[in-house]
PDB file of C-alpha atoms in Angstrom:
ATOM      1  CA  MET A   1     314.171  33.038 257.020  1.00  0.00           C
ATOM      2  CA  GLY A   2     315.647  34.795 260.126  1.00  0.00           C
ATOM      3  CA  ASP A   3     315.148  38.444 260.834  1.00  0.00           C
ATOM      4  CA  GLU A   4     317.323  40.917 259.118  1.00  0.00           C
ATOM      5  CA  ALA A   5     316.345  44.042 260.990  1.00  0.00           C
ATOM      6  CA  PHE A   6     312.813  44.440 259.713  1.00  0.00           C
ATOM      7  CA  THR A   7     311.019  47.543 260.891  1.00  0.00           C
ATOM      8  CA  ASP A   8     307.435  48.825 260.780  1.00  0.00           C
ATOM      9  CA  ILE A   9     306.246  51.972 259.066  1.00  0.00           C
ATOM     10  CA  ASN A  10     307.253  54.042 262.065  1.00  0.00           C
ATOM     11  CA  GLY A  11     310.820  52.719 262.347  1.00  0.00           C
ATOM     12  CA  LYS A  12     310.201  50.371 265.280  1.00  0.00           C
ATOM     13  CA  ALA A  13     311.926  47.038 265.026  1.00  0.00           C
ATOM     14  CA  ILE A  14     309.818  43.958 264.439  1.00  0.00           C
ATOM     15  CA  SER A  15     310.715  40.345 263.685  1.00  0.00           C
ATOM     16  CA  MET A  16     309.406  38.140 260.931  1.00  0.00           C
ATOM     17  CA  ASP A  17     309.476  34.448 261.111  1.00  0.00           C
ATOM     18  CA  CYS A  18     308.644  32.195 258.132  1.00  0.00           C
ATOM     19  CA  HIS A  19     307.977  28.522 258.808  1.00  0.00           C
ATOM     20  CA  SER A  20     307.462  26.103 255.895  1.00  0.00           C
ATOM     21  CA  HIS A  21     305.435  23.195 257.145  1.00  0.00           C
ATOM     22  CA  SER A  22     305.418  21.403 253.874  1.00  0.00           C
ATOM     23  CA  GLY A  23     305.692  22.039 250.151  1.00  0.00           C
ATOM     24  CA  PHE A  24     302.360  23.723 250.017  1.00  0.00           C
ATOM     25  CA  CYS A  25     301.778  25.096 253.531  1.00  0.00           C
ATOM     26  CA  ARG A  26     303.616  28.078 255.075  1.00  0.00           C
ATOM     27  CA  GLU A  27     303.286  30.201 258.041  1.00  0.00           C
ATOM     28  CA  PHE A  28     304.536  33.788 258.440  1.00  0.00           C
ATOM     29  CA  THR A  29     304.555  35.322 261.985  1.00  0.00           C
ATOM     30  CA  VAL A  30     305.285  39.010 262.435  1.00  0.00           C
ATOM     31  CA  SER A  31     306.006  39.883 266.116  1.00  0.00           C
ATOM     32  CA  SER A  32     305.765  43.444 267.533  1.00  0.00           C
ATOM     33  CA  PRO A  33     308.038  44.408 270.478  1.00  0.00           C
ATOM     34  CA  LYS A  34     306.680  43.676 273.887  1.00  0.00           C
ATOM     35  CA  VAL A  35     305.280  46.249 276.327  1.00  0.00           C
ATOM     36  CA  SER A  36     308.331  47.898 277.900  1.00  0.00           C
ATOM     37  CA  VAL A  37     308.314  48.165 281.695  1.00  0.00           C
ATOM     38  CA  GLY A  38     309.937  51.642 281.551  1.00  0.00           C
ATOM     39  CA  LYS A  39     307.142  53.045 279.472  1.00  0.00           C
ATOM     40  CA  VAL A  40     304.460  51.622 281.727  1.00  0.00           C
ATOM     41  CA  MET A  41     306.199  53.114 284.793  1.00  0.00           C
ATOM     42  CA  VAL A  42     306.536  56.495 283.182  1.00  0.00           C
ATOM     43  CA  TYR A  43     302.831  56.589 282.244  1.00  0.00           C
ATOM     44  CA  THR A  44     301.797  55.450 285.606  1.00  0.00           C
ATOM     45  CA  CYS A  45     304.002  57.960 287.320  1.00  0.00           C
ATOM     46  CA  CYS A  46     302.641  60.799 285.154  1.00  0.00           C
ATOM     47  CA  VAL A  47     299.021  59.876 285.890  1.00  0.00           C
ATOM     48  CA  TRP A  48     299.675  59.626 289.511  1.00  0.00           C
ATOM     49  CA  LEU A  49     301.635  62.925 289.763  1.00  0.00           C
ATOM     50  CA  LEU A  50     298.748  64.554 287.944  1.00  0.00           C
ATOM     51  CA  ALA A  51     296.154  63.103 290.277  1.00  0.00           C
ATOM     52  CA  TYR A  52     298.248  64.168 293.317  1.00  0.00           C
ATOM     53  CA  THR A  53     298.456  67.798 291.965  1.00  0.00           C
ATOM     54  CA  VAL A  54     294.696  67.820 291.570  1.00  0.00           C
ATOM     55  CA  PHE A  55     294.235  66.342 295.102  1.00  0.00           C
ATOM     56  CA  PHE A  56     296.613  68.970 296.438  1.00  0.00           C
ATOM     57  CA  PHE A  57     294.322  71.791 295.241  1.00  0.00           C
ATOM     58  CA  THR A  58     290.940  70.194 295.804  1.00  0.00           C
ATOM     59  CA  GLN A  59     291.696  67.952 298.937  1.00  0.00           C
ATOM     60  CA  ASN A  60     289.415  65.404 297.555  1.00  0.00           C
ATOM     61  CA  THR A  61     290.605  61.763 298.133  1.00  0.00           C
ATOM     62  CA  ALA A  62     288.188  60.452 295.467  1.00  0.00           C
ATOM     63  CA  VAL A  63     290.636  61.910 292.923  1.00  0.00           C
ATOM     64  CA  LEU A  64     293.438  59.588 294.083  1.00  0.00           C
ATOM     65  CA  SER A  65     291.340  56.491 294.193  1.00  0.00           C
ATOM     66  CA  SER A  66     289.823  57.102 290.855  1.00  0.00           C
ATOM     67  CA  ALA A  67     293.290  57.645 289.284  1.00  0.00           C
ATOM     68  CA  ILE A  68     294.492  54.264 290.607  1.00  0.00           C
ATOM     69  CA  LEU A  69     291.288  52.655 289.331  1.00  0.00           C
ATOM     70  CA  ILE A  70     291.702  54.295 285.966  1.00  0.00           C
ATOM     71  CA  THR A  71     295.318  53.274 285.631  1.00  0.00           C
ATOM     72  CA  LEU A  72     294.571  49.642 286.512  1.00  0.00           C
ATOM     73  CA  VAL A  73     291.520  49.407 284.180  1.00  0.00           C
ATOM     74  CA  GLY A  74     293.235  51.121 281.367  1.00  0.00           C
ATOM     75  CA  MET A  75     296.326  48.875 281.581  1.00  0.00           C
ATOM     76  CA  MET A  76     294.060  45.686 281.518  1.00  0.00           C
ATOM     77  CA  PHE A  77     292.012  47.144 278.661  1.00  0.00           C
ATOM     78  CA  HIS A  78     295.176  47.945 276.797  1.00  0.00           C
ATOM     79  CA  ILE A  79     296.894  44.487 277.053  1.00  0.00           C
ATOM     80  CA  HIS A  80     293.712  42.633 276.328  1.00  0.00           C
ATOM     81  CA  PHE A  81     292.135  44.611 273.416  1.00  0.00           C
ATOM     82  CA  VAL A  82     294.881  46.922 272.002  1.00  0.00           C
ATOM     83  CA  LYS A  83     298.348  45.555 272.269  1.00  0.00           C
ATOM     84  CA  VAL A  84     299.058  42.971 269.692  1.00  0.00           C
ATOM     85  CA  ASP A  85     301.818  40.480 270.451  1.00  0.00           C
ATOM     86  CA  HIS A  86     302.155  38.791 267.107  1.00  0.00           C
ATOM     87  CA  GLU A  87     300.167  38.314 263.862  1.00  0.00           C
ATOM     88  CA  SER A  88     300.428  35.285 261.758  1.00  0.00           C
ATOM     89  CA  LEU A  89     299.314  34.234 258.198  1.00  0.00           C
ATOM     90  CA  LEU A  90     299.045  30.573 257.445  1.00  0.00           C
ATOM     91  CA  VAL A  91     298.700  29.577 253.711  1.00  0.00           C
ATOM     92  CA  ILE A  92     297.652  26.153 252.862  1.00  0.00           C
ATOM     93  CA  GLY A  93     297.641  25.506 249.044  1.00  0.00           C
ATOM     94  CA  SER A  94     294.214  24.675 247.659  1.00  0.00           C
ATOM     95  CA  LEU A  95     292.509  24.877 250.988  1.00  0.00           C
ATOM     96  CA  GLY A  96     292.699  28.496 252.070  1.00  0.00           C
ATOM     97  CA  ILE A  97     294.436  31.018 254.390  1.00  0.00           C
ATOM     98  CA  GLN A  98     294.255  31.640 258.071  1.00  0.00           C
ATOM     99  CA  VAL A  99     294.856  35.027 259.620  1.00  0.00           C
ATOM    100  CA  SER A 100     295.251  35.247 263.371  1.00  0.00           C
ATOM    101  CA  SER A 101     296.398  37.945 265.804  1.00  0.00           C
ATOM    102  CA  CYS A 102     297.439  37.250 269.297  1.00  0.00           C
ATOM    103  CA  TYR A 103     297.133  39.942 271.966  1.00  0.00           C
ATOM    104  CA  ALA A 104     299.393  40.662 274.843  1.00  0.00           C
ATOM    105  CA  SER A 105     297.050  39.013 277.389  1.00  0.00           C
ATOM    106  CA  GLY A 106     296.929  35.756 275.401  1.00  0.00           C
ATOM    107  CA  ARG A 107     293.740  36.405 273.570  1.00  0.00           C
ATOM    108  CA  GLU A 108     293.732  35.138 269.984  1.00  0.00           C
ATOM    109  CA  THR A 109     291.402  36.066 267.146  1.00  0.00           C
ATOM    110  CA  THR A 110     291.381  33.900 263.971  1.00  0.00           C
ATOM    111  CA  THR A 111     289.824  34.130 260.557  1.00  0.00           C
ATOM    112  CA  PHE A 112     289.855  31.568 257.924  1.00  0.00           C
ATOM    113  CA  ILE A 113     289.287  32.357 254.236  1.00  0.00           C
ATOM    114  CA  GLU A 114     288.756  29.433 251.774  1.00  0.00           C
ATOM    115  CA  MET A 115     290.557  29.298 248.608  1.00  0.00           C
ATOM    116  CA  SER A 116     287.602  29.625 246.327  1.00  0.00           C
ATOM    117  CA  LYS A 117     286.973  33.101 247.749  1.00  0.00           C
ATOM    118  CA  ILE A 118     290.501  34.219 247.259  1.00  0.00           C
ATOM    119  CA  LYS A 119     291.444  36.099 244.104  1.00  0.00           C
ATOM    120  CA  ASP A 120     294.995  37.059 244.972  1.00  0.00           C
ATOM    121  CA  ILE A 121     297.359  38.296 247.707  1.00  0.00           C
ATOM    122  CA  VAL A 122     299.012  41.509 246.585  1.00  0.00           C
ATOM    123  CA  ILE A 123     301.089  44.390 247.985  1.00  0.00           C
ATOM    124  CA  ASN A 124     298.978  47.614 247.476  1.00  0.00           C
ATOM    125  CA  GLU A 125     299.900  51.223 248.305  1.00  0.00           C
ATOM    126  CA  ALA A 126     297.339  53.424 250.005  1.00  0.00           C
ATOM    127  CA  ILE A 127     297.142  56.666 251.869  1.00  0.00           C
ATOM    128  CA  TYR A 128     297.229  56.108 255.610  1.00  0.00           C
ATOM    129  CA  MET A 129     296.721  59.282 257.690  1.00  0.00           C
ATOM    130  CA  HIS A 130     299.491  61.618 256.502  1.00  0.00           C
ATOM    131  CA  GLN A 131     301.663  59.149 254.579  1.00  0.00           C
ATOM    132  CA  ILE A 132     301.503  56.511 251.785  1.00  0.00           C
ATOM    133  CA  ILE A 133     302.236  52.979 252.990  1.00  0.00           C
ATOM    134  CA  TYR A 134     302.679  49.502 251.471  1.00  0.00           C
ATOM    135  CA  TYR A 135     300.449  46.850 252.874  1.00  0.00           C
ATOM    136  CA  LEU A 136     299.734  43.260 252.107  1.00  0.00           C
ATOM    137  CA  CYS A 137     296.170  42.460 251.351  1.00  0.00           C
ATOM    138  CA  VAL A 138     293.977  39.619 250.261  1.00  0.00           C
ATOM    139  CA  LEU A 139     291.600  40.188 247.336  1.00  0.00           C
ATOM    140  CA  LEU A 140     288.386  38.348 247.738  1.00  0.00           C
ATOM    141  CA  LYS A 141     286.131  37.487 244.886  1.00  0.00           C
ATOM    142  CA  ASP A 142     282.537  36.423 244.746  1.00  0.00           C
ATOM    143  CA  PRO A 143     282.445  32.782 243.213  1.00  0.00           C
ATOM    144  CA  ALA A 144     279.611  34.003 241.008  1.00  0.00           C
ATOM    145  CA  GLU A 145     281.673  36.778 239.514  1.00  0.00           C
ATOM    146  CA  PRO A 146     285.303  35.590 239.407  1.00  0.00           C
ATOM    147  CA  LYS A 147     286.795  38.621 237.692  1.00  0.00           C
ATOM    148  CA  ALA A 148     285.664  41.278 239.982  1.00  0.00           C
ATOM    149  CA  VAL A 149     287.188  42.161 243.406  1.00  0.00           C
ATOM    150  CA  SER A 150     284.388  41.922 245.912  1.00  0.00           C
ATOM    151  CA  SER A 151     286.303  42.936 249.055  1.00  0.00           C
ATOM    152  CA  VAL A 152     289.811  43.564 250.459  1.00  0.00           C
ATOM    153  CA  VAL A 153     291.211  42.091 253.675  1.00  0.00           C
ATOM    154  CA  PRO A 154     294.355  43.903 254.874  1.00  0.00           C
ATOM    155  CA  LEU A 155     296.956  41.731 256.570  1.00  0.00           C
ATOM    156  CA  PHE A 156     299.414  42.578 259.423  1.00  0.00           C
ATOM    157  CA  GLN A 157     297.403  45.646 260.355  1.00  0.00           C
ATOM    158  CA  SER A 158     298.813  46.196 263.847  1.00  0.00           C
ATOM    159  CA  SER A 159     302.478  45.592 263.066  1.00  0.00           C
ATOM    160  CA  LYS A 160     302.577  47.279 259.489  1.00  0.00           C
ATOM    161  CA  PRO A 161     305.892  46.023 258.297  1.00  0.00           C
ATOM    162  CA  ARG A 162     307.811  47.850 255.609  1.00  0.00           C
ATOM    163  CA  LEU A 163     308.213  46.783 251.996  1.00  0.00           C
ATOM    164  CA  ASN A 164     311.246  44.513 252.359  1.00  0.00           C
ATOM    165  CA  CYS A 165     309.336  42.280 254.750  1.00  0.00           C
ATOM    166  CA  LEU A 166     306.158  42.370 252.656  1.00  0.00           C
ATOM    167  CA  VAL A 167     308.044  41.421 249.482  1.00  0.00           C
ATOM    168  CA  LYS A 168     309.339  38.299 251.192  1.00  0.00           C
ATOM    169  CA  VAL A 169     305.884  37.214 252.363  1.00  0.00           C
ATOM    170  CA  TYR A 170     304.420  38.085 248.900  1.00  0.00           C
ATOM    171  CA  LYS A 171     306.989  35.945 247.039  1.00  0.00           C
ATOM    172  CA  SER A 172     306.392  32.993 249.339  1.00  0.00           C
ATOM    173  CA  CYS A 173     302.612  33.267 249.045  1.00  0.00           C
ATOM    174  CA  GLN A 174     302.701  33.566 245.264  1.00  0.00           C
ATOM    175  CA  GLU A 175     304.791  30.275 245.075  1.00  0.00           C
ATOM    176  CA  ILE A 176     302.053  28.444 246.914  1.00  0.00           C
ATOM    177  CA  LEU A 177     299.131  30.199 245.120  1.00  0.00           C
ATOM    178  CA  SER A 178     300.536  29.580 241.681  1.00  0.00           C
ATOM    179  CA  LYS A 179     300.778  25.867 242.420  1.00  0.00           C
ATOM    180  CA  CYS A 180     297.195  25.254 243.129  1.00  0.00           C
TER     181      CYS A 180
ATOM    182  CA  MET B   1     291.935  86.095 219.742  1.00  0.00           C
ATOM    183  CA  MET B   2     294.116  86.975 222.751  1.00  0.00           C
ATOM    184  CA  GLU B   3     295.197  83.999 224.903  1.00  0.00           C
ATOM    185  CA  ASN B   4     294.748  84.397 228.550  1.00  0.00           C
ATOM    186  CA  SER B   5     298.057  84.493 230.531  1.00  0.00           C
ATOM    187  CA  PRO B   6     298.995  85.325 233.991  1.00  0.00           C
ATOM    188  CA  SER B   7     301.898  87.681 233.099  1.00  0.00           C
ATOM    189  CA  PRO B   8     301.929  91.145 234.403  1.00  0.00           C
ATOM    190  CA  LEU B   9     300.013  93.745 232.235  1.00  0.00           C
ATOM    191  CA  PRO B  10     299.713  97.574 232.514  1.00  0.00           C
ATOM    192  CA  GLU B  11     296.008  97.220 233.188  1.00  0.00           C
ATOM    193  CA  ARG B  12     296.537  94.632 235.939  1.00  0.00           C
ATOM    194  CA  ALA B  13     299.122  96.969 237.562  1.00  0.00           C
ATOM    195  CA  ILE B  14     296.479  99.827 237.585  1.00  0.00           C
ATOM    196  CA  TYR B  15     293.708  97.511 238.967  1.00  0.00           C
ATOM    197  CA  GLY B  16     296.142  96.462 241.673  1.00  0.00           C
ATOM    198  CA  PHE B  17     297.128  99.997 242.673  1.00  0.00           C
ATOM    199  CA  VAL B  18     293.450 101.066 242.805  1.00  0.00           C
ATOM    200  CA  LEU B  19     292.670  98.153 244.992  1.00  0.00           C
ATOM    201  CA  TYR B  20     295.531  98.968 247.261  1.00  0.00           C
ATOM    202  CA  LEU B  21     294.488 102.538 247.625  1.00  0.00           C
ATOM    203  CA  ALA B  22     290.941 101.525 248.274  1.00  0.00           C
ATOM    204  CA  SER B  23     291.853  98.985 250.880  1.00  0.00           C
ATOM    205  CA  GLN B  24     294.144 101.434 252.742  1.00  0.00           C
ATOM    206  CA  PHE B  25     291.349 104.031 252.659  1.00  0.00           C
ATOM    207  CA  GLY B  26     288.846 101.454 253.945  1.00  0.00           C
ATOM    208  CA  PHE B  27     291.088 100.625 256.727  1.00  0.00           C
ATOM    209  CA  PHE B  28     291.515 104.286 257.666  1.00  0.00           C
ATOM    210  CA  LEU B  29     287.700 104.672 257.791  1.00  0.00           C
ATOM    211  CA  TYR B  30     287.427 101.539 259.996  1.00  0.00           C
ATOM    212  CA  CYS B  31     290.067 102.897 262.462  1.00  0.00           C
ATOM    213  CA  LEU B  32     288.352 106.148 262.416  1.00  0.00           C
ATOM    214  CA  TRP B  33     284.980 104.685 263.392  1.00  0.00           C
ATOM    215  CA  ALA B  34     286.645 102.434 266.022  1.00  0.00           C
ATOM    216  CA  PHE B  35     288.548 105.278 267.657  1.00  0.00           C
ATOM    217  CA  VAL B  36     286.373 108.384 267.474  1.00  0.00           C
ATOM    218  CA  PRO B  37     284.145 108.562 270.590  1.00  0.00           C
ATOM    219  CA  GLU B  38     280.403 108.149 270.166  1.00  0.00           C
ATOM    220  CA  GLU B  39     279.438 111.716 271.319  1.00  0.00           C
ATOM    221  CA  TRP B  40     281.620 113.286 268.485  1.00  0.00           C
ATOM    222  CA  LEU B  41     279.946 111.040 265.892  1.00  0.00           C
ATOM    223  CA  HIS B  42     276.588 112.011 267.321  1.00  0.00           C
ATOM    224  CA  LEU B  43     277.494 115.717 267.086  1.00  0.00           C
ATOM    225  CA  ILE B  44     278.264 115.536 263.445  1.00  0.00           C
ATOM    226  CA  GLY B  45     274.918 113.742 262.885  1.00  0.00           C
ATOM    227  CA  LEU B  46     276.014 110.150 262.349  1.00  0.00           C
ATOM    228  CA  THR B  47     273.915 108.285 264.814  1.00  0.00           C
ATOM    229  CA  TYR B  48     273.013 104.857 263.307  1.00  0.00           C
ATOM    230  CA  TRP B  49     276.358 102.862 263.383  1.00  0.00           C
ATOM    231  CA  PRO B  50     276.934  99.409 264.915  1.00  0.00           C
ATOM    232  CA  GLN B  51     278.110  99.114 268.481  1.00  0.00           C
ATOM    233  CA  LYS B  52     281.810  99.625 269.148  1.00  0.00           C
ATOM    234  CA  TYR B  53     281.840  96.097 270.478  1.00  0.00           C
ATOM    235  CA  TRP B  54     281.900  94.811 266.947  1.00  0.00           C
ATOM    236  CA  ALA B  55     285.151  96.771 266.153  1.00  0.00           C
ATOM    237  CA  LEU B  56     286.931  94.183 268.124  1.00  0.00           C
ATOM    238  CA  ALA B  57     284.519  91.213 267.787  1.00  0.00           C
ATOM    239  CA  VAL B  58     284.566  90.916 263.993  1.00  0.00           C
ATOM    240  CA  PRO B  59     288.382  90.669 263.488  1.00  0.00           C
ATOM    241  CA  ILE B  60     288.651  88.150 266.317  1.00  0.00           C
ATOM    242  CA  TYR B  61     285.833  86.151 264.848  1.00  0.00           C
ATOM    243  CA  LEU B  62     287.506  86.033 261.494  1.00  0.00           C
ATOM    244  CA  LEU B  63     290.772  85.009 262.892  1.00  0.00           C
ATOM    245  CA  VAL B  64     289.292  82.215 264.915  1.00  0.00           C
ATOM    246  CA  ALA B  65     287.269  80.986 262.097  1.00  0.00           C
ATOM    247  CA  LEU B  66     290.386  80.923 259.904  1.00  0.00           C
ATOM    248  CA  THR B  67     292.271  78.828 262.347  1.00  0.00           C
ATOM    249  CA  ILE B  68     289.476  76.366 262.941  1.00  0.00           C
ATOM    250  CA  SER B  69     288.863  75.985 259.218  1.00  0.00           C
ATOM    251  CA  LEU B  70     292.367  75.005 258.807  1.00  0.00           C
ATOM    252  CA  VAL B  71     291.992  72.156 261.314  1.00  0.00           C
ATOM    253  CA  ILE B  72     288.692  71.153 259.967  1.00  0.00           C
ATOM    254  CA  LEU B  73     290.159  70.993 256.439  1.00  0.00           C
ATOM    255  CA  PHE B  74     292.625  68.410 257.647  1.00  0.00           C
ATOM    256  CA  GLY B  75     289.931  66.462 259.513  1.00  0.00           C
ATOM    257  CA  VAL B  76     287.518  66.374 256.522  1.00  0.00           C
ATOM    258  CA  ASN B  77     290.335  65.215 254.256  1.00  0.00           C
ATOM    259  CA  MET B  78     291.263  62.368 256.542  1.00  0.00           C
ATOM    260  CA  ASN B  79     287.678  61.369 256.916  1.00  0.00           C
ATOM    261  CA  ASN B  80     287.245  61.111 253.241  1.00  0.00           C
ATOM    262  CA  THR B  81     290.249  59.049 252.523  1.00  0.00           C
ATOM    263  CA  ALA B  82     289.355  55.484 251.827  1.00  0.00           C
ATOM    264  CA  PRO B  83     290.329  53.046 254.648  1.00  0.00           C
ATOM    265  CA  LEU B  84     292.868  50.353 253.926  1.00  0.00           C
ATOM    266  CA  ASP B  85     290.139  47.684 253.627  1.00  0.00           C
ATOM    267  CA  SER B  86     288.056  49.491 251.013  1.00  0.00           C
ATOM    268  CA  VAL B  87     287.838  48.214 247.416  1.00  0.00           C
ATOM    269  CA  ASP B  88     288.363  51.863 246.162  1.00  0.00           C
ATOM    270  CA  ASN B  89     292.065  51.424 246.836  1.00  0.00           C
ATOM    271  CA  ILE B  90     292.236  48.632 244.381  1.00  0.00           C
ATOM    272  CA  THR B  91     289.826  49.437 241.527  1.00  0.00           C
ATOM    273  CA  ASP B  92     286.692  51.491 240.765  1.00  0.00           C
ATOM    274  CA  MET B  93     283.733  51.213 238.369  1.00  0.00           C
ATOM    275  CA  TYR B  94     285.458  52.813 235.512  1.00  0.00           C
ATOM    276  CA  ALA B  95     288.387  50.319 235.651  1.00  0.00           C
ATOM    277  CA  GLN B  96     286.074  47.348 235.900  1.00  0.00           C
ATOM    278  CA  ALA B  97     283.917  48.510 233.025  1.00  0.00           C
ATOM    279  CA  GLN B  98     286.977  48.347 230.646  1.00  0.00           C
ATOM    280  CA  GLY B  99     286.504  46.105 227.624  1.00  0.00           C
ATOM    281  CA  THR B 100     288.877  43.284 226.870  1.00  0.00           C
ATOM    282  CA  ASN B 101     291.654  43.845 224.414  1.00  0.00           C
ATOM    283  CA  SER B 102     290.684  44.332 220.789  1.00  0.00           C
ATOM    284  CA  CYS B 103     293.936  45.598 219.307  1.00  0.00           C
ATOM    285  CA  HIS B 104     294.613  45.681 215.663  1.00  0.00           C
ATOM    286  CA  LYS B 105     297.637  43.870 214.409  1.00  0.00           C
ATOM    287  CA  GLY B 106     300.766  46.234 214.529  1.00  0.00           C
ATOM    288  CA  GLY B 107     298.683  49.031 216.081  1.00  0.00           C
ATOM    289  CA  ILE B 108     299.273  50.751 219.404  1.00  0.00           C
ATOM    290  CA  PRO B 109     297.204  48.905 222.181  1.00  0.00           C
ATOM    291  CA  ARG B 110     294.480  50.830 223.894  1.00  0.00           C
ATOM    292  CA  LEU B 111     295.353  52.780 227.157  1.00  0.00           C
ATOM    293  CA  LYS B 112     293.848  51.142 230.046  1.00  0.00           C
ATOM    294  CA  ASP B 113     294.344  50.198 233.738  1.00  0.00           C
ATOM    295  CA  VAL B 114     296.645  47.381 234.612  1.00  0.00           C
ATOM    296  CA  SER B 115     295.252  45.052 237.320  1.00  0.00           C
ATOM    297  CA  ILE B 116     297.106  45.078 240.605  1.00  0.00           C
ATOM    298  CA  SER B 117     297.960  41.472 240.333  1.00  0.00           C
ATOM    299  CA  GLU B 118     299.861  42.041 237.226  1.00  0.00           C
ATOM    300  CA  VAL B 119     301.644  45.155 238.544  1.00  0.00           C
ATOM    301  CA  ASN B 120     302.717  43.098 241.564  1.00  0.00           C
ATOM    302  CA  LYS B 121     304.114  40.345 239.339  1.00  0.00           C
ATOM    303  CA  MET B 122     306.081  42.962 237.367  1.00  0.00           C
ATOM    304  CA  PHE B 123     307.435  44.698 240.438  1.00  0.00           C
ATOM    305  CA  TYR B 124     308.163  41.787 242.736  1.00  0.00           C
ATOM    306  CA  LEU B 125     308.344  38.537 240.809  1.00  0.00           C
ATOM    307  CA  SER B 126     310.007  39.311 237.566  1.00  0.00           C
ATOM    308  CA  PRO B 127     313.710  38.346 237.051  1.00  0.00           C
ATOM    309  CA  GLN B 128     314.465  42.007 236.214  1.00  0.00           C
ATOM    310  CA  ALA B 129     313.034  43.094 239.557  1.00  0.00           C
ATOM    311  CA  ILE B 130     315.213  40.575 241.299  1.00  0.00           C
ATOM    312  CA  LYS B 131     318.220  41.933 239.420  1.00  0.00           C
ATOM    313  CA  SER B 132     317.439  45.548 240.231  1.00  0.00           C
ATOM    314  CA  ARG B 133     316.969  44.702 243.903  1.00  0.00           C
ATOM    315  CA  ASN B 134     320.463  43.180 244.368  1.00  0.00           C
TER     316      ASN B 134
END
């Protein structure tokens, strides 16, 4: 399943890759666009111009050095904690699912949910800020109470793909979930 | 027994006109108090009025409060919206307390919530959905 111009809810292009490892094991990876050098340069120039203007009026060199420090620390914080490179969903029939997100600095966070806790994987619509979006989520159940939904884990939160991408993932997941 | 309706009636026109006249007169009195110097008011004998400062302060306070309340309304609404990982987006206690089907033969089945899993199957997995998508 190659990419056919998927976009996220804001219209930015993303790419989705579906890899079928075996008959009951599939992995879906949604990648966001990388940090663009142009944007970084524009932000840096704006912050430094502002700092220079403040320095011009106050003649305090601490303003310039603190601006440089803030820019550097801010960029490091952004690529390590905020900017997500790709998110992946690995579904293994009768074992569980694994959700992982990889940040731009290489850091990876992973969560595994075992099959006995999973009720279903569905596409739900909800209000998000000023709009209503479709999002894929895992419904978890308490093994003691199999009919009630105990909690919800939304998937692909940073890339937020649109419905065409979600339907592909949903159909693929349902094939595996219905077999086990 | 007359039904309430929002259509224009002669009484409502009279109420509206009276309100309009009263509000115009009230505004005229307010402008009078705001512009007439204090000494003239003291001469007539009206001494115990609020400071002239309030003639400007009260309208400004009201306008600023109006603008801020608009912004706060947006904020409160967004704060009260359930986040994407909340169970309230999927179901609630009324839907979970529904009884299982007990339909009589040939009767109309009871109106109740369809679970999200079934809705998804209907939308995205059924052959009819596949046909309508292509």
